[in-house]
Amino acid sequence: MSIAAIESVLQQMRVTALQTGIAPRAAEAAAPQGGFAAELRRSLDGISAAQNSANAQAEAFELGKPGVALNDVMVDLQKAGVAFQTGLQVRNRLVAAYQEVMNLPA
């Protein structure tokens, strides 16, 4: 897996985060710190936040709280699911890249 492919995956994760309504904080967006590991951590935190938010909204709907519509709950759950699947695919590609590097002849 090349650097360009990793950058492409990171860009896809950023787009997914923006679509799910999880925008990076202004300070983090202005001055990225820590490189790839920090970006991966921020993406995972965003996925976790999307899942927690969707689950909280689903619970509010189940409890019958006013102002929580079923269609909003379903859309948020789907967004969280797509974000999770994207994170899972990134993990799979990173593991495959690691295995490929480890199998290189010395």
JSON list of C-alpha atoms in Angstrom, two decimals:
[
{"chain": "A", "resi": 1, "resn": "MET", "atom": "CA", "xyz": [0.00, 0.00, 0.00]},
{"chain": "A", "resi": 2, "resn": "SER", "atom": "CA", "xyz": [1.54, 3.29, -1.05]},
{"chain": "A", "resi": 3, "resn": "ILE", "atom": "CA", "xyz": [1.50, 6.63, 0.71]},
{"chain": "A", "resi": 4, "resn": "ALA", "atom": "CA", "xyz": [-0.90, 7.93, -1.94]},
{"chain": "A", "resi": 5, "resn": "ALA", "atom": "CA", "xyz": [-3.36, 5.14, -1.12]},
{"chain": "A", "resi": 6, "resn": "ILE", "atom": "CA", "xyz": [-3.14, 5.95, 2.59]},
{"chain": "A", "resi": 7, "resn": "GLU", "atom": "CA", "xyz": [-3.71, 9.63, 1.87]},
{"chain": "A", "resi": 8, "resn": "SER", "atom": "CA", "xyz": [-6.72, 8.67, -0.25]},
{"chain": "A", "resi": 9, "resn": "VAL", "atom": "CA", "xyz": [-8.19, 6.64, 2.62]},
{"chain": "A", "resi": 10, "resn": "LEU", "atom": "CA", "xyz": [-7.60, 9.53, 5.02]},
{"chain": "A", "resi": 11, "resn": "GLN", "atom": "CA", "xyz": [-9.38, 11.88, 2.65]},
{"chain": "A", "resi": 12, "resn": "GLN", "atom": "CA", "xyz": [-12.32, 9.47, 2.48]},
{"chain": "A", "resi": 13, "resn": "MET", "atom": "CA", "xyz": [-12.42, 9.37, 6.29]},
{"chain": "A", "resi": 14, "resn": "ARG", "atom": "CA", "xyz": [-12.46, 13.18, 6.42]},
{"chain": "A", "resi": 15, "resn": "VAL", "atom": "CA", "xyz": [-15.35, 13.31, 3.95]},
{"chain": "A", "resi": 16, "resn": "THR", "atom": "CA", "xyz": [-17.26, 10.69, 5.95]},
{"chain": "A", "resi": 17, "resn": "ALA", "atom": "CA", "xyz": [-16.66, 12.66, 9.15]},
{"chain": "A", "resi": 18, "resn": "LEU", "atom": "CA", "xyz": [-17.98, 15.83, 7.54]},
{"chain": "A", "resi": 19, "resn": "GLN", "atom": "CA", "xyz": [-21.03, 13.99, 6.19]},
{"chain": "A", "resi": 20, "resn": "THR", "atom": "CA", "xyz": [-21.84, 12.57, 9.61]},
{"chain": "A", "resi": 21, "resn": "GLY", "atom": "CA", "xyz": [-21.63, 16.04, 11.09]},
{"chain": "A", "resi": 22, "resn": "ILE", "atom": "CA", "xyz": [-18.44, 15.39, 13.00]},
{"chain": "A", "resi": 23, "resn": "ALA", "atom": "CA", "xyz": [-16.20, 18.29, 12.10]},
{"chain": "A", "resi": 24, "resn": "PRO", "atom": "CA", "xyz": [-12.68, 18.53, 13.49]},
{"chain": "A", "resi": 25, "resn": "ARG", "atom": "CA", "xyz": [-12.08, 21.25, 16.02]},
{"chain": "A", "resi": 26, "resn": "ALA", "atom": "CA", "xyz": [-10.67, 24.45, 14.54]},
{"chain": "A", "resi": 27, "resn": "ALA", "atom": "CA", "xyz": [-7.35, 24.12, 16.36]},
{"chain": "A", "resi": 28, "resn": "GLU", "atom": "CA", "xyz": [-6.84, 20.56, 15.15]},
{"chain": "A", "resi": 29, "resn": "ALA", "atom": "CA", "xyz": [-7.80, 21.41, 11.59]},
{"chain": "A", "resi": 30, "resn": "ALA", "atom": "CA", "xyz": [-5.50, 24.43, 11.49]},
{"chain": "A", "resi": 31, "resn": "ALA", "atom": "CA", "xyz": [-2.37, 22.74, 12.83]},
{"chain": "A", "resi": 32, "resn": "PRO", "atom": "CA", "xyz": [-2.33, 18.95, 12.50]},
{"chain": "A", "resi": 33, "resn": "GLN", "atom": "CA", "xyz": [-0.08, 17.47, 15.18]},
{"chain": "A", "resi": 34, "resn": "GLY", "atom": "CA", "xyz": [1.35, 13.99, 15.34]},
{"chain": "A", "resi": 35, "resn": "GLY", "atom": "CA", "xyz": [0.96, 12.95, 11.71]},
{"chain": "A", "resi": 36, "resn": "PHE", "atom": "CA", "xyz": [-0.76, 9.75, 10.70]},
{"chain": "A", "resi": 37, "resn": "ALA", "atom": "CA", "xyz": [-1.28, 8.36, 14.21]},
{"chain": "A", "resi": 38, "resn": "ALA", "atom": "CA", "xyz": [-2.99, 11.53, 15.39]},
{"chain": "A", "resi": 39, "resn": "GLU", "atom": "CA", "xyz": [-5.19, 11.65, 12.29]},
{"chain": "A", "resi": 40, "resn": "LEU", "atom": "CA", "xyz": [-6.17, 8.03, 12.79]},
{"chain": "A", "resi": 41, "resn": "ARG", "atom": "CA", "xyz": [-6.98, 8.69, 16.46]},
{"chain": "A", "resi": 42, "resn": "ARG", "atom": "CA", "xyz": [-9.15, 11.70, 15.54]},
{"chain": "A", "resi": 43, "resn": "SER", "atom": "CA", "xyz": [-10.99, 9.61, 12.96]},
{"chain": "A", "resi": 44, "resn": "LEU", "atom": "CA", "xyz": [-11.61, 6.82, 15.46]},
{"chain": "A", "resi": 45, "resn": "ASP", "atom": "CA", "xyz": [-12.82, 9.35, 18.02]},
{"chain": "A", "resi": 46, "resn": "GLY", "atom": "CA", "xyz": [-15.20, 10.75, 15.40]},
{"chain": "A", "resi": 47, "resn": "ILE", "atom": "CA", "xyz": [-16.55, 7.29, 14.61]},
{"chain": "A", "resi": 48, "resn": "SER", "atom": "CA", "xyz": [-17.06, 6.64, 18.32]},
{"chain": "A", "resi": 49, "resn": "ALA", "atom": "CA", "xyz": [-18.83, 9.97, 18.79]},
{"chain": "A", "resi": 50, "resn": "ALA", "atom": "CA", "xyz": [-21.14, 9.26, 15.84]},
{"chain": "A", "resi": 51, "resn": "GLN", "atom": "CA", "xyz": [-22.06, 5.86, 17.26]},
{"chain": "A", "resi": 52, "resn": "ASN", "atom": "CA", "xyz": [-22.63, 7.24, 20.76]},
{"chain": "A", "resi": 53, "resn": "SER", "atom": "CA", "xyz": [-24.79, 10.06, 19.42]},
{"chain": "A", "resi": 54, "resn": "ALA", "atom": "CA", "xyz": [-26.86, 7.73, 17.24]},
{"chain": "A", "resi": 55, "resn": "ASN", "atom": "CA", "xyz": [-27.36, 5.28, 20.11]},
{"chain": "A", "resi": 56, "resn": "ALA", "atom": "CA", "xyz": [-28.40, 8.08, 22.47]},
{"chain": "A", "resi": 57, "resn": "GLN", "atom": "CA", "xyz": [-30.89, 9.35, 19.91]},
{"chain": "A", "resi": 58, "resn": "ALA", "atom": "CA", "xyz": [-32.27, 5.83, 19.39]},
{"chain": "A", "resi": 59, "resn": "GLU", "atom": "CA", "xyz": [-32.68, 5.42, 23.14]},
{"chain": "A", "resi": 60, "resn": "ALA", "atom": "CA", "xyz": [-34.47, 8.78, 23.37]},
{"chain": "A", "resi": 61, "resn": "PHE", "atom": "CA", "xyz": [-36.85, 7.66, 20.62]},
{"chain": "A", "resi": 62, "resn": "GLU", "atom": "CA", "xyz": [-37.50, 4.34, 22.38]},
{"chain": "A", "resi": 63, "resn": "LEU", "atom": "CA", "xyz": [-38.32, 6.20, 25.59]},
{"chain": "A", "resi": 64, "resn": "GLY", "atom": "CA", "xyz": [-40.81, 8.35, 23.71]},
{"chain": "A", "resi": 65, "resn": "LYS", "atom": "CA", "xyz": [-39.12, 11.69, 24.28]},
{"chain": "A", "resi": 66, "resn": "PRO", "atom": "CA", "xyz": [-40.70, 14.50, 22.24]},
{"chain": "A", "resi": 67, "resn": "GLY", "atom": "CA", "xyz": [-38.83, 15.97, 19.29]},
{"chain": "A", "resi": 68, "resn": "VAL", "atom": "CA", "xyz": [-37.11, 12.73, 18.25]},
{"chain": "A", "resi": 69, "resn": "ALA", "atom": "CA", "xyz": [-38.32, 11.50, 14.87]},
{"chain": "A", "resi": 70, "resn": "LEU", "atom": "CA", "xyz": [-37.85, 7.94, 13.66]},
{"chain": "A", "resi": 71, "resn": "ASN", "atom": "CA", "xyz": [-36.43, 9.04, 10.30]},
{"chain": "A", "resi": 72, "resn": "ASP", "atom": "CA", "xyz": [-33.72, 11.12, 12.05]},
{"chain": "A", "resi": 73, "resn": "VAL", "atom": "CA", "xyz": [-32.82, 8.17, 14.25]},
{"chain": "A", "resi": 74, "resn": "MET", "atom": "CA", "xyz": [-32.57, 5.82, 11.27]},
{"chain": "A", "resi": 75, "resn": "VAL", "atom": "CA", "xyz": [-30.44, 8.25, 9.26]},
{"chain": "A", "resi": 76, "resn": "ASP", "atom": "CA", "xyz": [-28.06, 8.81, 12.17]},
{"chain": "A", "resi": 77, "resn": "LEU", "atom": "CA", "xyz": [-27.75, 5.07, 12.79]},
{"chain": "A", "resi": 78, "resn": "GLN", "atom": "CA", "xyz": [-26.95, 4.52, 9.11]},
{"chain": "A", "resi": 79, "resn": "LYS", "atom": "CA", "xyz": [-24.33, 7.29, 9.15]},
{"chain": "A", "resi": 80, "resn": "ALA", "atom": "CA", "xyz": [-22.72, 5.75, 12.21]},
{"chain": "A", "resi": 81, "resn": "GLY", "atom": "CA", "xyz": [-22.75, 2.33, 10.52]},
{"chain": "A", "resi": 82, "resn": "VAL", "atom": "CA", "xyz": [-21.11, 3.69, 7.37]},
{"chain": "A", "resi": 83, "resn": "ALA", "atom": "CA", "xyz": [-18.47, 5.48, 9.46]},
{"chain": "A", "resi": 84, "resn": "PHE", "atom": "CA", "xyz": [-17.76, 2.24, 11.35]},
{"chain": "A", "resi": 85, "resn": "GLN", "atom": "CA", "xyz": [-17.48, 0.22, 8.14]},
{"chain": "A", "resi": 86, "resn": "THR", "atom": "CA", "xyz": [-15.08, 2.80, 6.71]},
{"chain": "A", "resi": 87, "resn": "GLY", "atom": "CA", "xyz": [-12.93, 2.58, 9.83]},
{"chain": "A", "resi": 88, "resn": "LEU", "atom": "CA", "xyz": [-12.99, -1.21, 9.59]},
{"chain": "A", "resi": 89, "resn": "GLN", "atom": "CA", "xyz": [-11.83, -1.11, 5.97]},
{"chain": "A", "resi": 90, "resn": "VAL", "atom": "CA", "xyz": [-9.02, 1.28, 6.89]},
{"chain": "A", "resi": 91, "resn": "ARG", "atom": "CA", "xyz": [-7.93, -1.12, 9.60]},
{"chain": "A", "resi": 92, "resn": "ASN", "atom": "CA", "xyz": [-8.01, -4.03, 7.15]},
{"chain": "A", "resi": 93, "resn": "ARG", "atom": "CA", "xyz": [-5.90, -2.11, 4.65]},
{"chain": "A", "resi": 94, "resn": "LEU", "atom": "CA", "xyz": [-3.39, -1.11, 7.32]},
{"chain": "A", "resi": 95, "resn": "VAL", "atom": "CA", "xyz": [-3.04, -4.71, 8.46]},
{"chain": "A", "resi": 96, "resn": "ALA", "atom": "CA", "xyz": [-2.58, -5.85, 4.85]},
{"chain": "A", "resi": 97, "resn": "ALA", "atom": "CA", "xyz": [0.06, -3.14, 4.28]},
{"chain": "A", "resi": 98, "resn": "TYR", "atom": "CA", "xyz": [1.85, -4.17, 7.48]},
{"chain": "A", "resi": 99, "resn": "GLN", "atom": "CA", "xyz": [1.86, -7.83, 6.43]},
{"chain": "A", "resi": 100, "resn": "GLU", "atom": "CA", "xyz": [3.15, -6.89, 2.98]},
{"chain": "A", "resi": 101, "resn": "VAL", "atom": "CA", "xyz": [6.01, -4.89, 4.50]},
{"chain": "A", "resi": 102, "resn": "MET", "atom": "CA", "xyz": [6.86, -7.69, 6.90]},
{"chain": "A", "resi": 103, "resn": "ASN", "atom": "CA", "xyz": [7.02, -10.19, 4.01]},
{"chain": "A", "resi": 104, "resn": "LEU", "atom": "CA", "xyz": [9.51, -8.09, 2.04]},
{"chain": "A", "resi": 105, "resn": "PRO", "atom": "CA", "xyz": [12.86, -9.82, 1.55]},
{"chain": "A", "resi": 106, "resn": "ALA", "atom": "CA", "xyz": [15.61, -8.44, 3.76]}
]
